Amino acid sequence: MHNIKIIEKKILQAIEETENIETLETIRISTLGKKGFISEKLKKIGTLPLTERQAHGTILNHLKSQINKLLHKKHQEIKKKTIHQRIQEESIDITLPVRNNPIDDGRIHPISQVIHEITSIFLKKGFTLAEGPEIETDYYNFIALNFPKEHPARDMHDTFFFHPNEKGETKLLRTHTSPVQIRTMENQKPPIRIIIPGKTYRIDSDKTHSPMFHQMEGLVIDKTSTIAHMIGLLEEFCQSFFETPSIKMRFRPSFFPFTEPSMELDIQYHHSKKETKWMEILGCGMIHPQVLRNCGLNPEEYQGFAWGMGIDRITMLKYDIQDLRDFFETDIRWLKHYGFPLFS
Ligand code: DAH
């Protein structure tokens, strides 16, 4: 009997100390299993003297139920612990910083930003957007705009020409956005109010010139628009774009074959703390009657004005960018610095 007490203690202790289900099962088999310790003892009760049998049976059955209870309890405990451990191991810590959203990393190129700024100023005034091809014919780039063949004004446009095609036609990369004026007037009845942003090409490359650059053309055709409307519109534009009502401007007489009279608009800017300078930002003028005629419009009935400005240079001025060539280097560090976050 005394022996059993010690064994009971040992068994219960072993169960208590078990950490896994397999060991628990081994204990169960070695105690309660068919050939287990308790089962063997119970089988042997019959060999005991009658007087001892009942007491022995009671003790063994009590021990059996003790072991059973403890096994069950331990089983539950281990199961719970295992599940808890798995949850701990397999859970994802969503508080960790994730990779940057590409939307936060991306930047709008300053030129795209400025095209957007200029466009929205004119769209608010009732203009619409127009576009045209970058590979143009001599007719749209020059002739229809009143640059006849051999006209000296053609020399101002250092043109990229293609080799003549099988029809003997020599195409070119448009040197300005003005051919889209012609394409629009050919296809659309006045009143016309359009702006034309786009890429243009000339053989030129230095700190302030690139062979590919950007222009924004504007065209207004109706029966009543005058040079006063043009000046007023361009003044309002400069005030909005440069975000100052006091911007200093001057219109200078100039020459373009497709406008008469023609002018250039300069704005004053701070070159350094003390020094101010004038910078030409656009050419403009009243549409030449010959250009209207070339598009099938009667100059006795219709009139209007146009302007063309270099986007790259006013972008440099507005956002203090020193070298025009950096626009086209596709340097991601430069873009991070000078570009604009989406939705800004
Ligand atoms: N196309 C001219 C250029 O590239 C700019 C220009 C001047 C456009 C006067 C116009 C204009 O529409 O009226 O130098």
Tab-separated table of C-alpha atoms and ligand atoms in Angstrom:
chain	number	residue	atom	x	y	z
A	1	MET	CA	0.000	0.000	0.000
A	2	HIS	CA	2.699	2.334	1.004
A	3	ASN	CA	4.345	1.409	-2.249
A	4	ILE	CA	1.284	2.482	-4.211
A	5	LYS	CA	1.298	5.901	-2.592
A	6	ILE	CA	4.831	6.469	-3.820
A	7	ILE	CA	3.970	5.210	-7.300
A	8	GLU	CA	0.862	7.423	-7.376
A	9	LYS	CA	2.960	10.429	-6.515
A	10	LYS	CA	5.458	9.595	-9.231
A	11	ILE	CA	2.821	9.066	-11.896
A	12	LEU	CA	0.942	12.233	-11.074
A	13	GLN	CA	4.178	14.175	-11.017
A	14	ALA	CA	5.229	12.766	-14.406
A	15	ILE	CA	1.887	13.857	-15.887
A	16	GLU	CA	2.211	17.248	-14.322
A	17	GLU	CA	5.644	17.770	-15.836
A	18	THR	CA	4.752	16.611	-19.330
A	19	GLU	CA	4.934	19.213	-22.059
A	20	ASN	CA	3.622	17.303	-25.049
A	21	ILE	CA	0.742	15.088	-26.074
A	22	GLU	CA	2.957	12.139	-27.141
A	23	THR	CA	4.554	11.760	-23.702
A	24	LEU	CA	1.120	12.066	-22.151
A	25	GLU	CA	-0.070	9.195	-24.322
A	26	THR	CA	2.925	7.076	-23.310
A	27	ILE	CA	2.071	7.629	-19.655
A	28	ARG	CA	-1.544	6.757	-20.290
A	29	ILE	CA	-0.615	3.478	-21.987
A	30	SER	CA	1.894	2.519	-19.322
A	31	THR	CA	-0.603	3.113	-16.527
A	32	LEU	CA	-4.151	2.626	-17.780
A	33	GLY	CA	-3.449	0.689	-20.981
A	34	LYS	CA	-4.363	-2.981	-21.273
A	35	LYS	CA	-0.982	-3.986	-20.035
A	36	GLY	CA	-0.486	-0.879	-17.988
A	37	PHE	CA	0.527	-0.708	-14.396
A	38	ILE	CA	-2.968	-0.191	-12.943
A	39	SER	CA	-4.590	-2.739	-15.210
A	40	GLU	CA	-2.014	-5.351	-14.193
A	41	LYS	CA	-2.572	-4.546	-10.528
A	42	LEU	CA	-6.341	-4.806	-10.916
A	43	LYS	CA	-5.964	-8.166	-12.644
A	44	LYS	CA	-3.997	-9.425	-9.657
A	45	ILE	CA	-6.646	-8.488	-7.080
A	46	GLY	CA	-8.145	-11.933	-7.382
A	47	THR	CA	-4.997	-13.450	-5.957
A	48	LEU	CA	-5.150	-11.384	-2.758
A	49	PRO	CA	-6.716	-12.549	0.473
A	50	LEU	CA	-10.430	-11.700	0.606
A	51	THR	CA	-9.965	-9.194	3.401
A	52	GLU	CA	-7.590	-7.080	1.429
A	53	ARG	CA	-9.350	-7.206	-1.898
A	54	GLN	CA	-11.898	-4.415	-1.347
A	55	ALA	CA	-9.468	-1.929	0.105
A	56	HIS	CA	-7.016	-2.631	-2.673
A	57	GLY	CA	-9.693	-2.262	-5.324
A	58	THR	CA	-10.813	1.047	-3.874
A	59	ILE	CA	-7.303	2.426	-3.851
A	60	LEU	CA	-6.538	1.293	-7.392
A	61	ASN	CA	-9.825	2.628	-8.762
A	62	HIS	CA	-9.284	5.905	-7.009
A	63	LEU	CA	-5.797	6.097	-8.494
A	64	LYS	CA	-7.171	5.215	-11.920
A	65	SER	CA	-9.694	8.003	-11.818
A	66	GLN	CA	-7.070	10.413	-10.467
A	67	ILE	CA	-4.764	9.611	-13.364
A	68	ASN	CA	-7.618	9.895	-15.846
A	69	LYS	CA	-8.653	13.274	-14.542
A	70	LEU	CA	-5.134	14.603	-14.528
A	71	LEU	CA	-4.423	13.229	-18.018
A	72	HIS	CA	-7.520	14.926	-19.321
A	73	LYS	CA	-6.686	18.190	-17.633
A	74	LYS	CA	-3.112	18.117	-18.880
A	75	HIS	CA	-4.265	17.215	-22.374
A	76	GLN	CA	-6.478	20.296	-22.482
A	77	GLU	CA	-3.700	22.472	-21.157
A	78	ILE	CA	-1.163	21.311	-23.716
A	79	LYS	CA	-3.662	21.739	-26.546
A	80	LYS	CA	-4.446	25.276	-25.494
A	81	LYS	CA	-0.797	26.113	-25.135
A	82	THR	CA	0.041	24.715	-28.588
A	83	ILE	CA	-2.697	26.718	-30.263
A	84	HIS	CA	-1.610	29.842	-28.462
A	85	GLN	CA	1.982	29.255	-29.524
A	86	ARG	CA	0.980	28.745	-33.166
A	87	ILE	CA	-1.055	31.916	-33.200
A	88	GLN	CA	1.939	33.761	-31.824
A	89	GLU	CA	4.304	32.301	-34.393
A	90	GLU	CA	2.079	32.558	-37.426
A	91	SER	CA	0.509	35.947	-36.862
A	92	ILE	CA	1.622	38.877	-39.022
A	93	ASP	CA	2.621	42.037	-37.277
A	94	ILE	CA	0.712	44.576	-39.284
A	95	THR	CA	2.257	47.421	-37.343
A	96	LEU	CA	5.537	46.983	-39.230
A	97	PRO	CA	6.242	49.755	-41.751
A	98	VAL	CA	5.432	48.548	-45.269
A	99	ARG	CA	7.150	49.589	-48.474
A	100	ASN	CA	6.314	53.111	-49.672
A	101	ASN	CA	3.231	53.377	-51.794
A	102	PRO	CA	4.348	54.130	-55.390
A	103	ILE	CA	1.887	57.020	-55.342
A	104	ASP	CA	3.958	58.669	-52.587
A	105	ASP	CA	7.209	58.098	-54.491
A	106	GLY	CA	6.084	59.243	-57.928
A	107	ARG	CA	6.592	62.827	-59.040
A	108	ILE	CA	5.004	64.979	-61.717
A	109	HIS	CA	7.680	66.417	-64.015
A	110	PRO	CA	7.889	70.234	-63.671
A	111	ILE	CA	7.049	70.655	-67.366
A	112	SER	CA	3.931	68.501	-67.046
A	113	GLN	CA	3.030	70.488	-63.958
A	114	VAL	CA	3.384	73.825	-65.787
A	115	ILE	CA	1.421	72.546	-68.804
A	116	HIS	CA	-1.288	71.608	-66.344
A	117	GLU	CA	-1.157	75.018	-64.642
A	118	ILE	CA	-1.352	76.954	-67.927
A	119	THR	CA	-4.034	74.712	-69.334
A	120	SER	CA	-6.247	75.110	-66.302
A	121	ILE	CA	-5.952	78.908	-66.439
A	122	PHE	CA	-7.217	78.936	-70.035
A	123	LEU	CA	-9.793	76.178	-69.606
A	124	LYS	CA	-11.405	78.324	-66.907
A	125	LYS	CA	-11.683	81.101	-69.496
A	126	GLY	CA	-13.598	78.869	-71.898
A	127	PHE	CA	-10.742	77.603	-74.077
A	128	THR	CA	-10.498	73.981	-75.194
A	129	LEU	CA	-7.450	71.814	-75.842
A	130	ALA	CA	-6.229	70.972	-79.333
A	131	GLU	CA	-3.418	68.738	-80.557
A	132	GLY	CA	-1.591	67.965	-83.750
A	133	PRO	CA	1.156	65.709	-85.128
A	134	GLU	CA	4.818	66.216	-84.245
A	135	ILE	CA	5.873	65.017	-87.707
A	136	GLU	CA	4.548	67.699	-89.991
A	137	THR	CA	4.542	68.632	-93.635
A	138	ASP	CA	6.216	71.738	-94.969
A	139	TYR	CA	2.761	73.016	-95.820
A	140	TYR	CA	1.408	73.080	-92.237
A	141	ASN	CA	4.650	74.057	-90.542
A	142	PHE	CA	5.528	76.854	-93.010
A	143	ILE	CA	3.544	77.543	-96.162
A	144	ALA	CA	0.058	77.813	-94.670
A	145	LEU	CA	1.551	80.035	-91.964
A	146	ASN	CA	2.690	82.412	-94.653
A	147	PHE	CA	6.328	81.340	-94.851
A	148	PRO	CA	6.648	80.873	-98.610
A	149	LYS	CA	9.526	78.715	-99.911
A	150	GLU	CA	12.866	80.576	-99.661
A	151	HIS	CA	11.345	83.045	-97.171
A	152	PRO	CA	14.178	84.281	-94.882
A	153	ALA	CA	12.019	83.779	-91.746
A	154	ARG	CA	12.413	80.044	-92.297
A	155	ASP	CA	16.055	80.395	-91.292
A	156	MET	CA	14.992	81.289	-87.758
A	157	HIS	CA	13.666	77.761	-87.444
A	158	ASP	CA	16.621	75.368	-87.530
A	159	THR	CA	14.566	72.516	-88.824
A	160	PHE	CA	15.037	68.752	-88.609
A	161	PHE	CA	14.040	67.434	-92.031
A	162	PHE	CA	13.372	63.798	-92.902
A	163	HIS	CA	14.697	62.280	-96.107
A	164	PRO	CA	12.164	62.780	-98.911
A	165	ASN	CA	9.654	59.915	-99.143
A	166	GLU	CA	8.713	58.012	-102.314
A	167	LYS	CA	6.283	60.796	-103.263
A	168	GLY	CA	9.159	63.269	-103.063
A	169	GLU	CA	7.615	64.825	-99.950
A	170	THR	CA	10.028	66.073	-97.280
A	171	LYS	CA	8.464	65.796	-93.845
A	172	LEU	CA	9.909	67.556	-90.833
A	173	LEU	CA	9.688	67.682	-87.046
A	174	ARG	CA	7.430	70.620	-86.320
A	175	THR	CA	9.433	73.650	-85.241
A	176	HIS	CA	6.485	75.210	-83.398
A	177	THR	CA	2.932	74.421	-82.332
A	178	SER	CA	1.526	76.970	-84.807
A	179	PRO	CA	0.657	74.348	-87.509
A	180	VAL	CA	-2.137	73.191	-85.178
A	181	GLN	CA	-3.715	76.638	-85.679
A	182	ILE	CA	-4.048	75.829	-89.377
A	183	ARG	CA	-5.350	72.311	-88.780
A	184	THR	CA	-7.976	73.671	-86.387
A	185	MET	CA	-9.134	76.529	-88.627
A	186	GLU	CA	-9.458	74.086	-91.537
A	187	ASN	CA	-11.750	71.845	-89.503
A	188	GLN	CA	-13.657	74.040	-87.116
A	189	LYS	CA	-15.974	76.944	-87.754
A	190	PRO	CA	-15.321	80.084	-85.661
A	191	PRO	CA	-15.704	81.118	-82.914
A	192	ILE	CA	-12.501	79.299	-82.004
A	193	ARG	CA	-10.782	79.456	-78.633
A	194	ILE	CA	-8.089	76.845	-78.290
A	195	ILE	CA	-4.811	76.215	-76.551
A	196	ILE	CA	-2.287	73.780	-77.943
A	197	PRO	CA	0.411	72.368	-75.670
A	198	GLY	CA	3.027	70.163	-77.278
A	199	LYS	CA	6.548	69.134	-78.151
A	200	THR	CA	8.501	71.040	-80.775
A	201	TYR	CA	11.946	70.519	-82.316
A	202	ARG	CA	14.853	72.656	-83.495
A	203	ILE	CA	18.534	72.000	-84.071
A	204	ASP	CA	19.880	73.697	-80.969
A	205	SER	CA	21.430	72.604	-77.679
A	206	ASP	CA	22.919	74.531	-74.774
A	207	LYS	CA	22.057	75.647	-71.227
A	208	THR	CA	18.835	77.309	-72.355
A	209	HIS	CA	18.042	75.378	-75.561
A	210	SER	CA	17.277	71.741	-76.191
A	211	PRO	CA	16.561	70.086	-79.573
A	212	MET	CA	13.195	69.009	-78.193
A	213	PHE	CA	11.277	71.609	-76.239
A	214	HIS	CA	7.706	72.539	-75.380
A	215	GLN	CA	5.395	75.241	-76.560
A	216	MET	CA	1.894	76.333	-75.754
A	217	GLU	CA	0.006	77.950	-78.559
A	218	GLY	CA	-3.209	79.920	-78.207
A	219	LEU	CA	-5.701	80.893	-80.892
A	220	VAL	CA	-8.820	83.047	-80.810
A	221	ILE	CA	-10.884	83.550	-83.975
A	222	ASP	CA	-14.250	85.258	-84.177
A	223	LYS	CA	-15.698	88.411	-85.671
A	224	THR	CA	-14.807	90.938	-83.002
A	225	SER	CA	-11.626	90.074	-81.084
A	226	THR	CA	-9.021	92.826	-81.165
A	227	ILE	CA	-5.456	93.411	-80.103
A	228	ALA	CA	-6.776	94.960	-76.875
A	229	HIS	CA	-8.462	91.660	-75.987
A	230	MET	CA	-5.191	89.880	-76.683
A	231	ILE	CA	-3.149	92.159	-74.442
A	232	GLY	CA	-5.734	91.952	-71.656
A	233	LEU	CA	-5.901	88.174	-71.874
A	234	LEU	CA	-2.124	87.727	-71.811
A	235	GLU	CA	-1.793	90.127	-68.880
A	236	GLU	CA	-4.384	88.179	-66.919
A	237	PHE	CA	-2.604	84.989	-67.801
A	238	CYS	CA	0.769	86.241	-66.503
A	239	GLN	CA	-0.776	87.476	-63.265
A	240	SER	CA	-2.426	84.090	-62.654
A	241	PHE	CA	0.520	81.993	-63.722
A	242	PHE	CA	3.150	83.902	-61.756
A	243	GLU	CA	0.665	84.407	-58.929
A	244	THR	CA	1.251	88.140	-58.607
A	245	PRO	CA	-1.009	90.991	-59.726
A	246	SER	CA	1.939	93.378	-59.914
A	247	ILE	CA	4.049	91.504	-62.465
A	248	LYS	CA	5.818	93.911	-64.836
A	249	MET	CA	5.252	93.251	-68.544
A	250	ARG	CA	6.140	94.929	-71.802
A	251	PHE	CA	4.984	94.272	-75.351
A	252	ARG	CA	7.616	94.894	-78.033
A	253	PRO	CA	6.997	95.085	-81.791
A	254	SER	CA	8.266	92.008	-83.591
A	255	PHE	CA	7.814	90.010	-86.749
A	256	PHE	CA	6.182	86.688	-87.518
A	257	PRO	CA	4.967	85.864	-91.038
A	258	PHE	CA	1.605	84.611	-89.746
A	259	THR	CA	0.649	87.639	-87.629
A	260	GLU	CA	0.244	91.313	-88.427
A	261	PRO	CA	0.987	93.258	-86.334
A	262	SER	CA	3.282	91.021	-84.320
A	263	MET	CA	4.649	91.493	-80.809
A	264	GLU	CA	6.735	89.845	-78.199
A	265	LEU	CA	5.899	89.871	-74.509
A	266	ASP	CA	8.660	90.282	-71.935
A	267	ILE	CA	8.273	89.972	-68.199
A	268	GLN	CA	10.538	91.382	-65.557
A	269	TYR	CA	12.123	89.018	-63.067
A	270	HIS	CA	14.695	89.173	-60.297
A	271	HIS	CA	17.982	87.991	-61.681
A	272	SER	CA	19.662	88.495	-58.296
A	273	LYS	CA	18.702	90.327	-55.099
A	274	LYS	CA	19.565	93.720	-56.611
A	275	GLU	CA	19.296	93.183	-60.333
A	276	THR	CA	16.138	92.725	-62.404
A	277	LYS	CA	16.067	91.548	-66.020
A	278	TRP	CA	13.555	91.240	-68.847
A	279	MET	CA	12.792	87.856	-70.306
A	280	GLU	CA	10.863	87.198	-73.477
A	281	ILE	CA	8.156	84.643	-72.792
A	282	LEU	CA	5.989	84.635	-75.885
A	283	GLY	CA	5.311	85.869	-79.390
A	284	CYS	CA	1.851	87.009	-80.394
A	285	GLY	CA	-0.133	89.051	-82.862
A	286	MET	CA	-3.268	89.460	-84.924
A	287	ILE	CA	-3.744	86.613	-87.416
A	288	HIS	CA	-2.461	87.617	-90.851
A	289	PRO	CA	-5.316	87.851	-93.407
A	290	GLN	CA	-3.405	85.500	-95.727
A	291	VAL	CA	-3.384	82.800	-93.035
A	292	LEU	CA	-7.149	83.116	-92.641
A	293	ARG	CA	-7.530	82.817	-96.399
A	294	ASN	CA	-5.261	79.753	-96.457
A	295	CYS	CA	-7.732	78.097	-94.079
A	296	GLY	CA	-10.790	79.064	-96.107
A	297	LEU	CA	-11.860	81.897	-93.792
A	298	ASN	CA	-12.803	85.290	-95.151
A	299	PRO	CA	-10.621	87.999	-93.536
A	300	GLU	CA	-13.388	90.549	-94.174
A	301	GLU	CA	-15.591	88.513	-91.853
A	302	TYR	CA	-13.241	86.882	-89.344
A	303	GLN	CA	-10.342	88.110	-87.283
A	304	GLY	CA	-8.439	87.040	-84.244
A	305	PHE	CA	-5.154	86.644	-82.505
A	306	ALA	CA	-2.665	84.011	-81.491
A	307	TRP	CA	0.314	83.553	-79.267
A	308	GLY	CA	3.019	80.978	-78.753
A	309	MET	CA	5.147	80.578	-75.671
A	310	GLY	CA	8.077	78.448	-74.626
A	311	ILE	CA	7.030	76.330	-71.698
A	312	ASP	CA	10.478	75.157	-70.676
A	313	ARG	CA	11.836	78.625	-70.031
A	314	ILE	CA	8.911	79.848	-67.948
A	315	THR	CA	9.109	76.619	-65.962
A	316	MET	CA	12.779	77.390	-65.237
A	317	LEU	CA	11.837	80.890	-64.197
A	318	LYS	CA	8.890	79.959	-62.006
A	319	TYR	CA	10.565	77.028	-60.268
A	320	ASP	CA	14.143	78.325	-60.259
A	321	ILE	CA	15.684	75.610	-62.421
A	322	GLN	CA	19.120	76.554	-63.743
A	323	ASP	CA	19.889	74.222	-66.625
A	324	LEU	CA	17.255	73.333	-69.198
A	325	ARG	CA	19.022	70.093	-70.119
A	326	ASP	CA	18.235	68.663	-66.658
A	327	PHE	CA	14.579	68.457	-67.704
A	328	PHE	CA	15.435	65.636	-70.056
A	329	GLU	CA	18.130	63.735	-68.140
A	330	THR	CA	15.554	61.476	-66.427
A	331	ASP	CA	17.566	61.633	-63.218
A	332	ILE	CA	15.296	60.298	-60.511
A	333	ARG	CA	17.058	62.341	-57.781
A	334	TRP	CA	16.503	65.532	-59.754
A	335	LEU	CA	12.878	64.620	-60.278
A	336	LYS	CA	12.448	63.923	-56.559
A	337	HIS	CA	13.735	67.418	-55.827
A	338	TYR	CA	12.053	69.454	-58.567
A	339	GLY	CA	9.014	67.278	-59.277
A	340	PHE	CA	5.580	67.640	-57.746
A	341	PRO	CA	3.835	65.059	-55.586
A	342	LEU	CA	0.666	63.698	-57.107
A	343	PHE	CA	-2.439	65.473	-55.832
A	344	SER	CA	-0.425	68.505	-54.699
B	1	DAH	N1	5.509	80.080	-83.558
B	1	DAH	C1	6.344	81.125	-83.020
B	1	DAH	C2	7.703	80.576	-82.687
B	1	DAH	O1	7.817	79.407	-82.465
B	1	DAH	C3	5.723	81.716	-81.798
B	1	DAH	C4	4.482	82.470	-82.093
B	1	DAH	C5	4.539	83.823	-82.370
B	1	DAH	C6	3.274	81.830	-82.130
B	1	DAH	C7	3.419	84.524	-82.651
B	1	DAH	C8	2.111	82.556	-82.414
B	1	DAH	C9	2.233	83.919	-82.681
B	1	DAH	O2	0.931	82.007	-82.478
B	1	DAH	O3	1.094	84.608	-82.942
B	1	DAH	O4	8.650	81.306	-82.635
